[in-house]
PDB file of C-alpha atoms in Angstrom:
ATOM      1  CA  MET A 233       8.841 -23.822  -2.089  1.00  0.00           C
ATOM      2  CA  THR A 234      11.024 -22.159  -5.121  1.00  0.00           C
ATOM      3  CA  HIS A 235       9.613 -19.095  -6.219  1.00  0.00           C
ATOM      4  CA  ASP A 236       9.439 -17.169  -9.658  1.00  0.00           C
ATOM      5  CA  PRO A 237      13.229 -15.426  -9.584  1.00  0.00           C
ATOM      6  CA  ARG A 238      11.891 -12.449 -11.227  1.00  0.00           C
ATOM      7  CA  PRO A 239       8.323 -12.543 -10.153  1.00  0.00           C
ATOM      8  CA  PHE A 240       7.126  -8.410 -10.611  1.00  0.00           C
ATOM      9  CA  GLY A 241       9.150  -8.746 -14.204  1.00  0.00           C
ATOM     10  CA  ARG A 242      12.399  -6.598 -13.982  1.00  0.00           C
ATOM     11  CA  LEU A 243      11.140  -2.998 -14.470  1.00  0.00           C
ATOM     12  CA  LEU A 244       8.565  -1.460 -12.612  1.00  0.00           C
ATOM     13  CA  THR A 245       7.766   2.446 -11.275  1.00  0.00           C
ATOM     14  CA  ALA A 246       6.112   3.562  -8.179  1.00  0.00           C
ATOM     15  CA  MET A 247       3.119   5.605 -10.331  1.00  0.00           C
ATOM     16  CA  VAL A 248       2.355   9.205  -9.149  1.00  0.00           C
ATOM     17  CA  THR A 249      -1.525   9.390  -7.750  1.00  0.00           C
ATOM     18  CA  PRO A 250      -3.095  12.303 -11.010  1.00  0.00           C
ATOM     19  CA  PHE A 251      -5.557  14.381  -9.616  1.00  0.00           C
ATOM     20  CA  GLY A 252      -7.243  17.481 -10.806  1.00  0.00           C
ATOM     21  CA  THR A 253      -6.997  20.963 -10.887  1.00  0.00           C
ATOM     22  CA  ASP A 254      -9.432  20.471  -7.974  1.00  0.00           C
ATOM     23  CA  GLY A 255      -7.295  17.744  -5.803  1.00  0.00           C
ATOM     24  CA  SER A 256      -9.861  15.334  -6.710  1.00  0.00           C
ATOM     25  CA  LEU A 257      -8.347  11.767  -8.121  1.00  0.00           C
ATOM     26  CA  ASP A 258      -8.407  12.060 -11.587  1.00  0.00           C
ATOM     27  CA  VAL A 259      -9.308   8.300 -13.123  1.00  0.00           C
ATOM     28  CA  GLU A 260      -9.179   8.788 -16.769  1.00  0.00           C
ATOM     29  CA  GLY A 261      -5.914  10.753 -16.133  1.00  0.00           C
ATOM     30  CA  ALA A 262      -4.474   7.325 -14.554  1.00  0.00           C
ATOM     31  CA  ALA A 263      -5.397   5.215 -16.483  1.00  0.00           C
ATOM     32  CA  LYS A 264      -3.710   7.019 -19.538  1.00  0.00           C
ATOM     33  CA  LEU A 265      -0.577   7.430 -17.583  1.00  0.00           C
ATOM     34  CA  ALA A 266      -0.334   3.564 -16.916  1.00  0.00           C
ATOM     35  CA  THR A 267      -0.499   2.749 -20.125  1.00  0.00           C
ATOM     36  CA  TYR A 268       2.023   5.680 -21.276  1.00  0.00           C
ATOM     37  CA  LEU A 269       4.203   4.128 -18.315  1.00  0.00           C
ATOM     38  CA  VAL A 270       3.843   0.213 -19.663  1.00  0.00           C
ATOM     39  CA  ASP A 271       3.291   0.578 -23.833  1.00  0.00           C
ATOM     40  CA  GLU A 272       6.232   3.558 -23.960  1.00  0.00           C
ATOM     41  CA  GLN A 273       8.590   3.220 -20.577  1.00  0.00           C
ATOM     42  CA  ARG A 274       8.461  -0.504 -20.790  1.00  0.00           C
ATOM     43  CA  ASN A 275       7.263  -1.131 -17.377  1.00  0.00           C
ATOM     44  CA  ASP A 276       6.409  -4.879 -16.208  1.00  0.00           C
ATOM     45  CA  ALA A 277       4.674  -3.990 -13.474  1.00  0.00           C
ATOM     46  CA  LEU A 278       3.309  -0.865 -11.736  1.00  0.00           C
ATOM     47  CA  VAL A 279       3.294  -0.071  -8.010  1.00  0.00           C
ATOM     48  CA  ILE A 280       0.120   2.131  -7.163  1.00  0.00           C
ATOM     49  CA  SER A 281      -0.561   3.975  -4.201  1.00  0.00           C
ATOM     50  CA  GLY A 282       3.115   4.263  -2.983  1.00  0.00           C
ATOM     51  CA  THR A 283       4.188   7.065  -1.111  1.00  0.00           C
ATOM     52  CA  THR A 284       5.164   8.571  -4.813  1.00  0.00           C
ATOM     53  CA  GLY A 285       1.715   7.880  -5.199  1.00  0.00           C
ATOM     54  CA  GLU A 286       0.545   9.955  -2.294  1.00  0.00           C
ATOM     55  CA  SER A 287      -1.070   7.553  -0.555  1.00  0.00           C
ATOM     56  CA  PRO A 288      -0.742   9.290   3.042  1.00  0.00           C
ATOM     57  CA  THR A 289      -3.243  11.658   1.224  1.00  0.00           C
ATOM     58  CA  THR A 290      -5.232   9.510  -0.604  1.00  0.00           C
ATOM     59  CA  SER A 291      -8.425   7.539   0.826  1.00  0.00           C
ATOM     60  CA  ASP A 292      -9.261   3.856   1.407  1.00  0.00           C
ATOM     61  CA  ALA A 293     -12.306   4.838  -1.295  1.00  0.00           C
ATOM     62  CA  GLU A 294      -9.809   6.546  -3.941  1.00  0.00           C
ATOM     63  CA  LYS A 295      -7.012   3.456  -3.549  1.00  0.00           C
ATOM     64  CA  ASP A 296      -9.721   1.116  -4.475  1.00  0.00           C
ATOM     65  CA  THR A 297     -10.780   3.332  -7.618  1.00  0.00           C
ATOM     66  CA  LEU A 298      -6.959   4.317  -8.448  1.00  0.00           C
ATOM     67  CA  LEU A 299      -6.486   0.673  -8.108  1.00  0.00           C
ATOM     68  CA  ARG A 300      -9.587  -0.836 -10.345  1.00  0.00           C
ATOM     69  CA  ALA A 301      -9.045   1.577 -13.208  1.00  0.00           C
ATOM     70  CA  VAL A 302      -5.223   0.407 -13.084  1.00  0.00           C
ATOM     71  CA  VAL A 303      -5.611  -2.903 -13.469  1.00  0.00           C
ATOM     72  CA  GLU A 304      -8.926  -2.456 -16.509  1.00  0.00           C
ATOM     73  CA  ALA A 305      -6.323  -0.244 -18.202  1.00  0.00           C
ATOM     74  CA  VAL A 306      -3.135  -2.399 -18.568  1.00  0.00           C
ATOM     75  CA  GLY A 307      -4.027  -5.376 -16.118  1.00  0.00           C
ATOM     76  CA  ASP A 308      -4.085  -7.911 -19.101  1.00  0.00           C
ATOM     77  CA  ARG A 309       0.067  -6.365 -20.465  1.00  0.00           C
ATOM     78  CA  ALA A 310       1.500  -6.057 -16.415  1.00  0.00           C
ATOM     79  CA  ARG A 311       1.235  -6.424 -13.212  1.00  0.00           C
ATOM     80  CA  VAL A 312      -0.040  -4.347 -10.543  1.00  0.00           C
ATOM     81  CA  VAL A 313       1.239  -4.019  -7.518  1.00  0.00           C
ATOM     82  CA  ALA A 314      -0.794  -2.103  -4.904  1.00  0.00           C
ATOM     83  CA  GLY A 315       0.466  -0.548  -2.097  1.00  0.00           C
ATOM     84  CA  VAL A 316      -0.880  -1.445   0.846  1.00  0.00           C
ATOM     85  CA  GLY A 317       1.690  -1.136   3.786  1.00  0.00           C
ATOM     86  CA  THR A 318       0.606   0.854   7.192  1.00  0.00           C
ATOM     87  CA  ASN A 319       1.446   0.791  10.539  1.00  0.00           C
ATOM     88  CA  ASN A 320      -1.463  -0.314  11.742  1.00  0.00           C
ATOM     89  CA  THR A 321      -1.143  -4.216  10.783  1.00  0.00           C
ATOM     90  CA  ALA A 322      -5.235  -4.876  10.565  1.00  0.00           C
ATOM     91  CA  HIS A 323      -5.438  -1.787   8.261  1.00  0.00           C
ATOM     92  CA  THR A 324      -3.358  -3.360   6.141  1.00  0.00           C
ATOM     93  CA  ILE A 325      -4.764  -6.331   6.077  1.00  0.00           C
ATOM     94  CA  GLU A 326      -7.937  -4.532   5.263  1.00  0.00           C
ATOM     95  CA  LEU A 327      -6.418  -2.941   2.716  1.00  0.00           C
ATOM     96  CA  ALA A 328      -4.849  -5.979   1.378  1.00  0.00           C
ATOM     97  CA  HIS A 329      -7.780  -7.654   1.034  1.00  0.00           C
ATOM     98  CA  ALA A 330      -9.564  -4.824  -0.968  1.00  0.00           C
ATOM     99  CA  ALA A 331      -6.505  -4.956  -3.396  1.00  0.00           C
ATOM    100  CA  GLU A 332      -7.773  -8.767  -3.800  1.00  0.00           C
ATOM    101  CA  LYS A 333     -11.261  -7.947  -4.427  1.00  0.00           C
ATOM    102  CA  ALA A 334     -10.081  -5.781  -7.142  1.00  0.00           C
ATOM    103  CA  GLY A 335      -7.468  -7.539  -9.016  1.00  0.00           C
ATOM    104  CA  ALA A 336      -4.353  -6.658  -7.942  1.00  0.00           C
ATOM    105  CA  HIS A 337      -1.240  -8.947  -8.775  1.00  0.00           C
ATOM    106  CA  GLY A 338       0.530  -8.141  -6.005  1.00  0.00           C
ATOM    107  CA  LEU A 339       1.100  -6.173  -2.540  1.00  0.00           C
ATOM    108  CA  LEU A 340       3.704  -3.753  -1.671  1.00  0.00           C
ATOM    109  CA  VAL A 341       4.381  -3.701   2.353  1.00  0.00           C
ATOM    110  CA  VAL A 342       6.759  -1.135   3.881  1.00  0.00           C
ATOM    111  CA  THR A 343       7.838  -1.894   7.686  1.00  0.00           C
ATOM    112  CA  PRO A 344       5.301   0.140  10.488  1.00  0.00           C
ATOM    113  CA  TYR A 345       6.350   3.746  10.407  1.00  0.00           C
ATOM    114  CA  TYR A 346       6.465   5.870  13.509  1.00  0.00           C
ATOM    115  CA  ASN A 347       5.766   3.301  16.323  1.00  0.00           C
ATOM    116  CA  LYS A 348       8.957   1.704  15.258  1.00  0.00           C
ATOM    117  CA  PRO A 349       8.117  -2.117  16.795  1.00  0.00           C
ATOM    118  CA  PRO A 350      11.370  -4.395  17.534  1.00  0.00           C
ATOM    119  CA  GLN A 351      12.462  -6.559  15.059  1.00  0.00           C
ATOM    120  CA  ALA A 352      10.215  -9.555  16.280  1.00  0.00           C
ATOM    121  CA  GLY A 353       6.717  -6.836  16.024  1.00  0.00           C
ATOM    122  CA  VAL A 354       8.632  -6.074  12.294  1.00  0.00           C
ATOM    123  CA  ALA A 355       8.564  -9.879  11.885  1.00  0.00           C
ATOM    124  CA  ARG A 356       5.015 -10.819  13.013  1.00  0.00           C
ATOM    125  CA  HIS A 357       3.412  -7.993  11.049  1.00  0.00           C
ATOM    126  CA  PHE A 358       4.923  -9.093   7.554  1.00  0.00           C
ATOM    127  CA  LEU A 359       3.855 -12.482   8.195  1.00  0.00           C
ATOM    128  CA  THR A 360       0.398 -11.613   9.245  1.00  0.00           C
ATOM    129  CA  VAL A 361      -0.208 -10.095   6.494  1.00  0.00           C
ATOM    130  CA  ALA A 362       1.048 -12.455   4.189  1.00  0.00           C
ATOM    131  CA  ASP A 363      -1.311 -14.999   6.060  1.00  0.00           C
ATOM    132  CA  ALA A 364      -4.401 -13.149   5.587  1.00  0.00           C
ATOM    133  CA  VAL A 365      -4.282 -13.283   1.952  1.00  0.00           C
ATOM    134  CA  GLY A 366      -3.386 -14.770  -1.318  1.00  0.00           C
ATOM    135  CA  LEU A 367      -1.283 -12.170  -3.367  1.00  0.00           C
ATOM    136  CA  PRO A 368       2.313 -12.400  -3.863  1.00  0.00           C
ATOM    137  CA  ILE A 369       3.768  -9.381  -1.526  1.00  0.00           C
ATOM    138  CA  MET A 370       6.538  -7.828  -1.400  1.00  0.00           C
ATOM    139  CA  VAL A 371       8.524  -6.028   1.116  1.00  0.00           C
ATOM    140  CA  TYR A 372       9.578  -2.494   1.688  1.00  0.00           C
ATOM    141  CA  ASP A 373      12.443  -1.634   3.226  1.00  0.00           C
ATOM    142  CA  ILE A 374      13.500   2.236   4.020  1.00  0.00           C
ATOM    143  CA  PRO A 375      14.386   2.948   6.815  1.00  0.00           C
ATOM    144  CA  HIS A 376      14.991   6.409   6.531  1.00  0.00           C
ATOM    145  CA  ARG A 377      11.127   6.828   6.310  1.00  0.00           C
ATOM    146  CA  ALA A 378      10.163   3.958   8.761  1.00  0.00           C
ATOM    147  CA  GLY A 379      12.392   4.945  10.778  1.00  0.00           C
ATOM    148  CA  THR A 380      12.890   1.106  11.443  1.00  0.00           C
ATOM    149  CA  ALA A 381      15.580  -1.124   9.229  1.00  0.00           C
ATOM    150  CA  ILE A 382      14.738  -5.072   8.742  1.00  0.00           C
ATOM    151  CA  ALA A 383      17.224  -6.506  10.349  1.00  0.00           C
ATOM    152  CA  THR A 384      19.049  -9.415   8.076  1.00  0.00           C
ATOM    153  CA  GLU A 385      17.554 -12.643  10.544  1.00  0.00           C
ATOM    154  CA  THR A 386      14.083 -10.606  10.681  1.00  0.00           C
ATOM    155  CA  MET A 387      14.324 -10.491   6.136  1.00  0.00           C
ATOM    156  CA  CYS A 388      15.682 -14.286   5.957  1.00  0.00           C
ATOM    157  CA  HIS A 389      12.481 -15.121   9.043  1.00  0.00           C
ATOM    158  CA  ILE A 390       9.815 -13.818   7.080  1.00  0.00           C
ATOM    159  CA  ALA A 391      11.264 -14.879   3.503  1.00  0.00           C
ATOM    160  CA  GLU A 392      10.505 -18.066   4.665  1.00  0.00           C
ATOM    161  CA  HIS A 393       6.822 -17.625   4.108  1.00  0.00           C
ATOM    162  CA  ASP A 394       5.362 -19.090   0.591  1.00  0.00           C
ATOM    163  CA  ARG A 395       3.736 -15.489   0.090  1.00  0.00           C
ATOM    164  CA  ILE A 396       6.554 -12.997   1.094  1.00  0.00           C
ATOM    165  CA  VAL A 397       8.679 -13.047  -2.480  1.00  0.00           C
ATOM    166  CA  ALA A 398      10.004  -9.694  -3.185  1.00  0.00           C
ATOM    167  CA  VAL A 399      12.114  -6.492  -1.597  1.00  0.00           C
ATOM    168  CA  LYS A 400      11.643  -2.759  -2.404  1.00  0.00           C
ATOM    169  CA  ASP A 401      15.172  -2.557  -0.955  1.00  0.00           C
ATOM    170  CA  ALA A 402      16.011   1.171  -0.421  1.00  0.00           C
ATOM    171  CA  LYS A 403      17.740   0.593   2.970  1.00  0.00           C
ATOM    172  CA  GLY A 404      21.438   1.464   1.063  1.00  0.00           C
ATOM    173  CA  ASP A 405      23.376  -1.170   2.528  1.00  0.00           C
ATOM    174  CA  LEU A 406      24.743  -3.638   0.119  1.00  0.00           C
ATOM    175  CA  ILE A 407      25.625  -5.818   2.539  1.00  0.00           C
ATOM    176  CA  ALA A 408      23.331  -6.813   4.422  1.00  0.00           C
ATOM    177  CA  SER A 409      21.484  -7.187   0.999  1.00  0.00           C
ATOM    178  CA  SER A 410      23.872  -9.430   0.044  1.00  0.00           C
ATOM    179  CA  TRP A 411      23.545 -11.814   2.906  1.00  0.00           C
ATOM    180  CA  VAL A 412      19.762 -11.925   2.273  1.00  0.00           C
ATOM    181  CA  THR A 413      20.073 -12.799  -1.443  1.00  0.00           C
ATOM    182  CA  SER A 414      22.890 -15.608  -0.565  1.00  0.00           C
ATOM    183  CA  ARG A 415      20.245 -17.208   1.991  1.00  0.00           C
ATOM    184  CA  THR A 416      16.886 -16.388   0.848  1.00  0.00           C
ATOM    185  CA  GLU A 417      15.270 -17.051  -2.744  1.00  0.00           C
ATOM    186  CA  LEU A 418      14.046 -13.687  -2.230  1.00  0.00           C
ATOM    187  CA  ALA A 419      13.544 -10.824  -5.618  1.00  0.00           C
ATOM    188  CA  TYR A 420      15.334  -8.149  -4.710  1.00  0.00           C
ATOM    189  CA  TYR A 421      14.162  -4.807  -6.388  1.00  0.00           C
ATOM    190  CA  SER A 422      16.294  -1.276  -6.148  1.00  0.00           C
ATOM    191  CA  GLY A 423      13.885   0.936  -4.309  1.00  0.00           C
ATOM    192  CA  ASP A 424      17.092   3.543  -5.441  1.00  0.00           C
ATOM    193  CA  ASP A 425      17.156   4.467  -8.854  1.00  0.00           C
ATOM    194  CA  ALA A 426      20.596   4.668  -9.387  1.00  0.00           C
ATOM    195  CA  ALA A 427      21.168   1.689  -6.923  1.00  0.00           C
ATOM    196  CA  THR A 428      20.270  -0.942  -9.085  1.00  0.00           C
ATOM    197  CA  LEU A 429      23.398  -1.707 -11.149  1.00  0.00           C
ATOM    198  CA  PRO A 430      25.449  -2.173  -7.777  1.00  0.00           C
ATOM    199  CA  LEU A 431      22.353  -4.526  -6.229  1.00  0.00           C
ATOM    200  CA  LEU A 432      21.888  -6.171  -9.844  1.00  0.00           C
ATOM    201  CA  SER A 433      25.830  -7.590  -9.469  1.00  0.00           C
ATOM    202  CA  ILE A 434      24.980  -8.523  -6.031  1.00  0.00           C
ATOM    203  CA  GLY A 435      22.195 -10.762  -7.253  1.00  0.00           C
ATOM    204  CA  GLY A 436      19.331  -8.342  -8.024  1.00  0.00           C
ATOM    205  CA  VAL A 437      16.907  -8.367 -10.273  1.00  0.00           C
ATOM    206  CA  GLY A 438      15.419  -5.971 -11.059  1.00  0.00           C
ATOM    207  CA  LEU A 439      13.862  -1.683 -10.403  1.00  0.00           C
ATOM    208  CA  VAL A 440      10.973  -0.464  -8.256  1.00  0.00           C
ATOM    209  CA  GLY A 441      11.833   3.638 -10.272  1.00  0.00           C
ATOM    210  CA  THR A 442      10.603   6.928  -9.355  1.00  0.00           C
ATOM    211  CA  SER A 443      12.739   8.371 -11.884  1.00  0.00           C
ATOM    212  CA  THR A 444      11.459   6.111 -14.256  1.00  0.00           C
ATOM    213  CA  HIS A 445       8.554   7.672 -15.156  1.00  0.00           C
ATOM    214  CA  PHE A 446      10.691   8.880 -17.825  1.00  0.00           C
ATOM    215  CA  THR A 447      14.078   6.745 -17.902  1.00  0.00           C
ATOM    216  CA  GLY A 448      11.911   3.692 -17.624  1.00  0.00           C
ATOM    217  CA  ALA A 449      13.124   2.396 -21.011  1.00  0.00           C
ATOM    218  CA  ILE A 450      16.737   3.624 -20.489  1.00  0.00           C
ATOM    219  CA  ALA A 451      17.121   1.298 -16.778  1.00  0.00           C
ATOM    220  CA  LYS A 452      14.840  -1.310 -18.744  1.00  0.00           C
ATOM    221  CA  GLU A 453      17.955  -1.657 -21.110  1.00  0.00           C
ATOM    222  CA  MET A 454      20.603  -1.416 -19.071  1.00  0.00           C
ATOM    223  CA  ILE A 455      18.921  -4.725 -16.906  1.00  0.00           C
ATOM    224  CA  GLU A 456      18.657  -6.362 -19.563  1.00  0.00           C
ATOM    225  CA  ALA A 457      22.380  -5.589 -20.909  1.00  0.00           C
ATOM    226  CA  PHE A 458      23.294  -6.533 -17.151  1.00  0.00           C
ATOM    227  CA  GLU A 459      21.579  -9.979 -17.223  1.00  0.00           C
ATOM    228  CA  ARG A 460      22.725 -11.015 -20.736  1.00  0.00           C
ATOM    229  CA  GLY A 461      26.895 -10.011 -19.557  1.00  0.00           C
ATOM    230  CA  ASP A 462      27.179  -6.550 -21.273  1.00  0.00           C
ATOM    231  CA  VAL A 463      28.066  -5.185 -18.525  1.00  0.00           C
ATOM    232  CA  ALA A 464      29.703  -2.543 -20.213  1.00  0.00           C
ATOM    233  CA  THR A 465      26.759  -1.213 -21.500  1.00  0.00           C
ATOM    234  CA  ALA A 466      24.860  -1.924 -18.594  1.00  0.00           C
ATOM    235  CA  LEU A 467      27.648   0.483 -17.018  1.00  0.00           C
ATOM    236  CA  ARG A 468      27.249   3.647 -19.865  1.00  0.00           C
ATOM    237  CA  LEU A 469      23.500   3.301 -19.621  1.00  0.00           C
ATOM    238  CA  HIS A 470      23.745   3.545 -15.810  1.00  0.00           C
ATOM    239  CA  ARG A 471      26.140   6.533 -16.240  1.00  0.00           C
ATOM    240  CA  GLN A 472      23.825   8.283 -18.681  1.00  0.00           C
ATOM    241  CA  ALA A 473      20.425   7.818 -16.873  1.00  0.00           C
ATOM    242  CA  LEU A 474      22.569   8.801 -13.378  1.00  0.00           C
ATOM    243  CA  PRO A 475      21.875  12.971 -13.951  1.00  0.00           C
ATOM    244  CA  LEU A 476      18.013  11.799 -13.851  1.00  0.00           C
ATOM    245  CA  PHE A 477      17.968   8.422 -11.182  1.00  0.00           C
ATOM    246  CA  THR A 478      19.446  11.487  -8.963  1.00  0.00           C
ATOM    247  CA  GLY A 479      17.953  14.769  -9.841  1.00  0.00           C
ATOM    248  CA  ILE A 480      14.356  13.130  -9.332  1.00  0.00           C
ATOM    249  CA  PHE A 481      14.878  13.482  -5.169  1.00  0.00           C
ATOM    250  CA  ARG A 482      16.699  16.608  -5.975  1.00  0.00           C
ATOM    251  CA  SER A 483      13.266  17.621  -3.434  1.00  0.00           C
ATOM    252  CA  PRO A 484      10.261  14.777  -2.817  1.00  0.00           C
ATOM    253  CA  GLY A 485      10.075  12.529  -6.087  1.00  0.00           C
ATOM    254  CA  THR A 486       6.077  13.192  -6.572  1.00  0.00           C
ATOM    255  CA  MET A 487       6.685  16.430  -6.938  1.00  0.00           C
ATOM    256  CA  LEU A 488       9.354  16.901  -9.134  1.00  0.00           C
ATOM    257  CA  VAL A 489       7.902  13.651 -11.434  1.00  0.00           C
ATOM    258  CA  LYS A 490       4.670  15.384 -11.560  1.00  0.00           C
ATOM    259  CA  ALA A 491       6.381  19.195 -12.429  1.00  0.00           C
ATOM    260  CA  GLY A 492       8.166  16.556 -15.324  1.00  0.00           C
ATOM    261  CA  LEU A 493       4.763  14.851 -16.903  1.00  0.00           C
ATOM    262  CA  ALA A 494       2.971  18.185 -16.385  1.00  0.00           C
ATOM    263  CA  ALA A 495       5.671  19.504 -18.527  1.00  0.00           C
ATOM    264  CA  SER A 496       5.673  16.695 -21.460  1.00  0.00           C
ATOM    265  CA  GLY A 497       1.700  17.083 -21.736  1.00  0.00           C
ATOM    266  CA  LEU A 498       1.439  13.741 -19.409  1.00  0.00           C
ATOM    267  CA  PRO A 499      -1.985  13.392 -16.395  1.00  0.00           C
ATOM    268  CA  ALA A 500      -0.393  14.416 -13.051  1.00  0.00           C
ATOM    269  CA  GLY A 501      -2.263  17.708 -12.018  1.00  0.00           C
ATOM    270  CA  PRO A 502      -1.628  18.989  -8.317  1.00  0.00           C
ATOM    271  CA  VAL A 503       0.244  17.728  -5.731  1.00  0.00           C
ATOM    272  CA  ARG A 504      -1.481  17.483  -1.990  1.00  0.00           C
ATOM    273  CA  SER A 505      -1.241  19.255   0.836  1.00  0.00           C
ATOM    274  CA  PRO A 506       1.522  18.754   2.743  1.00  0.00           C
ATOM    275  CA  LEU A 507       3.451  18.290  -0.374  1.00  0.00           C
ATOM    276  CA  VAL A 508       3.886  21.732  -2.635  1.00  0.00           C
ATOM    277  CA  ASP A 509       3.819  21.765  -6.610  1.00  0.00           C
ATOM    278  CA  ALA A 510       7.468  22.060  -7.621  1.00  0.00           C
ATOM    279  CA  ASN A 511       8.489  25.690  -8.304  1.00  0.00           C
ATOM    280  CA  ASP A 512       9.748  26.868 -11.745  1.00  0.00           C
ATOM    281  CA  ASP A 513      13.345  26.830 -10.524  1.00  0.00           C
ATOM    282  CA  GLU A 514      13.231  23.250  -9.381  1.00  0.00           C
ATOM    283  CA  LEU A 515      10.995  22.320 -13.008  1.00  0.00           C
ATOM    284  CA  ASN A 516      13.785  24.069 -14.549  1.00  0.00           C
ATOM    285  CA  GLN A 517      16.386  21.787 -12.565  1.00  0.00           C
ATOM    286  CA  LEU A 518      14.563  18.957 -13.247  1.00  0.00           C
ATOM    287  CA  ARG A 519      14.677  19.527 -16.937  1.00  0.00           C
ATOM    288  CA  GLN A 520      18.829  20.292 -16.659  1.00  0.00           C
ATOM    289  CA  ASP A 521      18.666  16.620 -14.904  1.00  0.00           C
ATOM    290  CA  ALA A 522      16.856  15.155 -17.730  1.00  0.00           C
ATOM    291  CA  ALA A 523      18.613  16.910 -21.176  1.00  0.00           C
ATOM    292  CA  ALA A 524      22.337  15.625 -19.209  1.00  0.00           C
ATOM    293  CA  ALA A 525      20.372  12.226 -19.659  1.00  0.00           C
ATOM    294  CA  GLY A 526      19.570  12.526 -22.944  1.00  0.00           C
ATOM    295  CA  ILE A 527      15.390  13.375 -22.436  1.00  0.00           C
ATOM    296  CA  ALA A 528      13.592  16.484 -23.482  1.00  0.00           C
ATOM    297  CA  LEU A 529      11.300  17.366 -20.723  1.00  0.00           C
TER     298      LEU A 529
END
C-alpha cells in the first residue's frame, strides 16, 4: 500500500489544554485556541491530549470532551489527531475507540512508558492497537520520556501495517531516522522543533511542534521553503526561530506555552499538578527568547 507522503500535512502543534481558574477543563477556550492555531499559526493539524496537553492529568471523559470541542471548531479545515497512547495496551485501545467515535482524523500512540517492554512487546503494542481501529496512526518515538527507544528493525516491521503511517520523531538520532525513511514509507515528523530542518534533509516531511503555538507561521514557511528547494530561506527561518524553538523547553514546554499564551491574551489557564505555573523570571526569559525570534509576547 502506498501511503500519503504527508498524511497529517506539514505542520502540527501539540496543543495545550486550557483550564479554568478552578482547574476545570475550559471547553470554550480550547475551541478558541484551536481556531487561533489553525487560522493564524497555519497548522494543518492539531494533536490533542498529547503530553503537552497534560494527558497524564486529564481523565478519559475530559479527553473525549476536549476532542469533540476541537473537532467541532476546526475539524472542517484541519486534521485533529488524538493522543491515546498509554503503557497499557488495552487502555490505549479503549481511548482509540473513543477518539474514533468522537471524530478524530488520526491517533498519536507513544511507546509504552515506565514498564520498558522489550522490542517484541513494543511491536505487539503498536500492531495490536492498529488492528483494533480504522484510523491512521502516528507512532511517537521519545525514549528520553518513555524509557524505551523504538529500534530501527522494530520501526520497519510495524511500518508494514497499513494504518501505521507516520512517526513523531523525538529520538534525536538522525542516522536511525535516515535508515527508516530510506526503508519504509513512514512519514517522519520532527518531535523536536529545532531538529525540523535537519530531519527534512534526510526525508522528513514536517513538524509536530510545541513552540509552534507562537512560531507556527515561521515553521510552516520554513518547511515550504525547503520543499521548493529554497534551502537558503529555510536556513534563515530556522535560525530566526531557533531562540524560541529551543527556549520553549528551558522549563517543561507546557508551563512556558501556557505562560506565553496567557501573556498574549489567549486561553491557557493554570497547569495541573505535578507541573507548576511558570514564574515571573521564566516568563521574562520566554519573552526574551520570543523577541530574539522576532515574536512579541
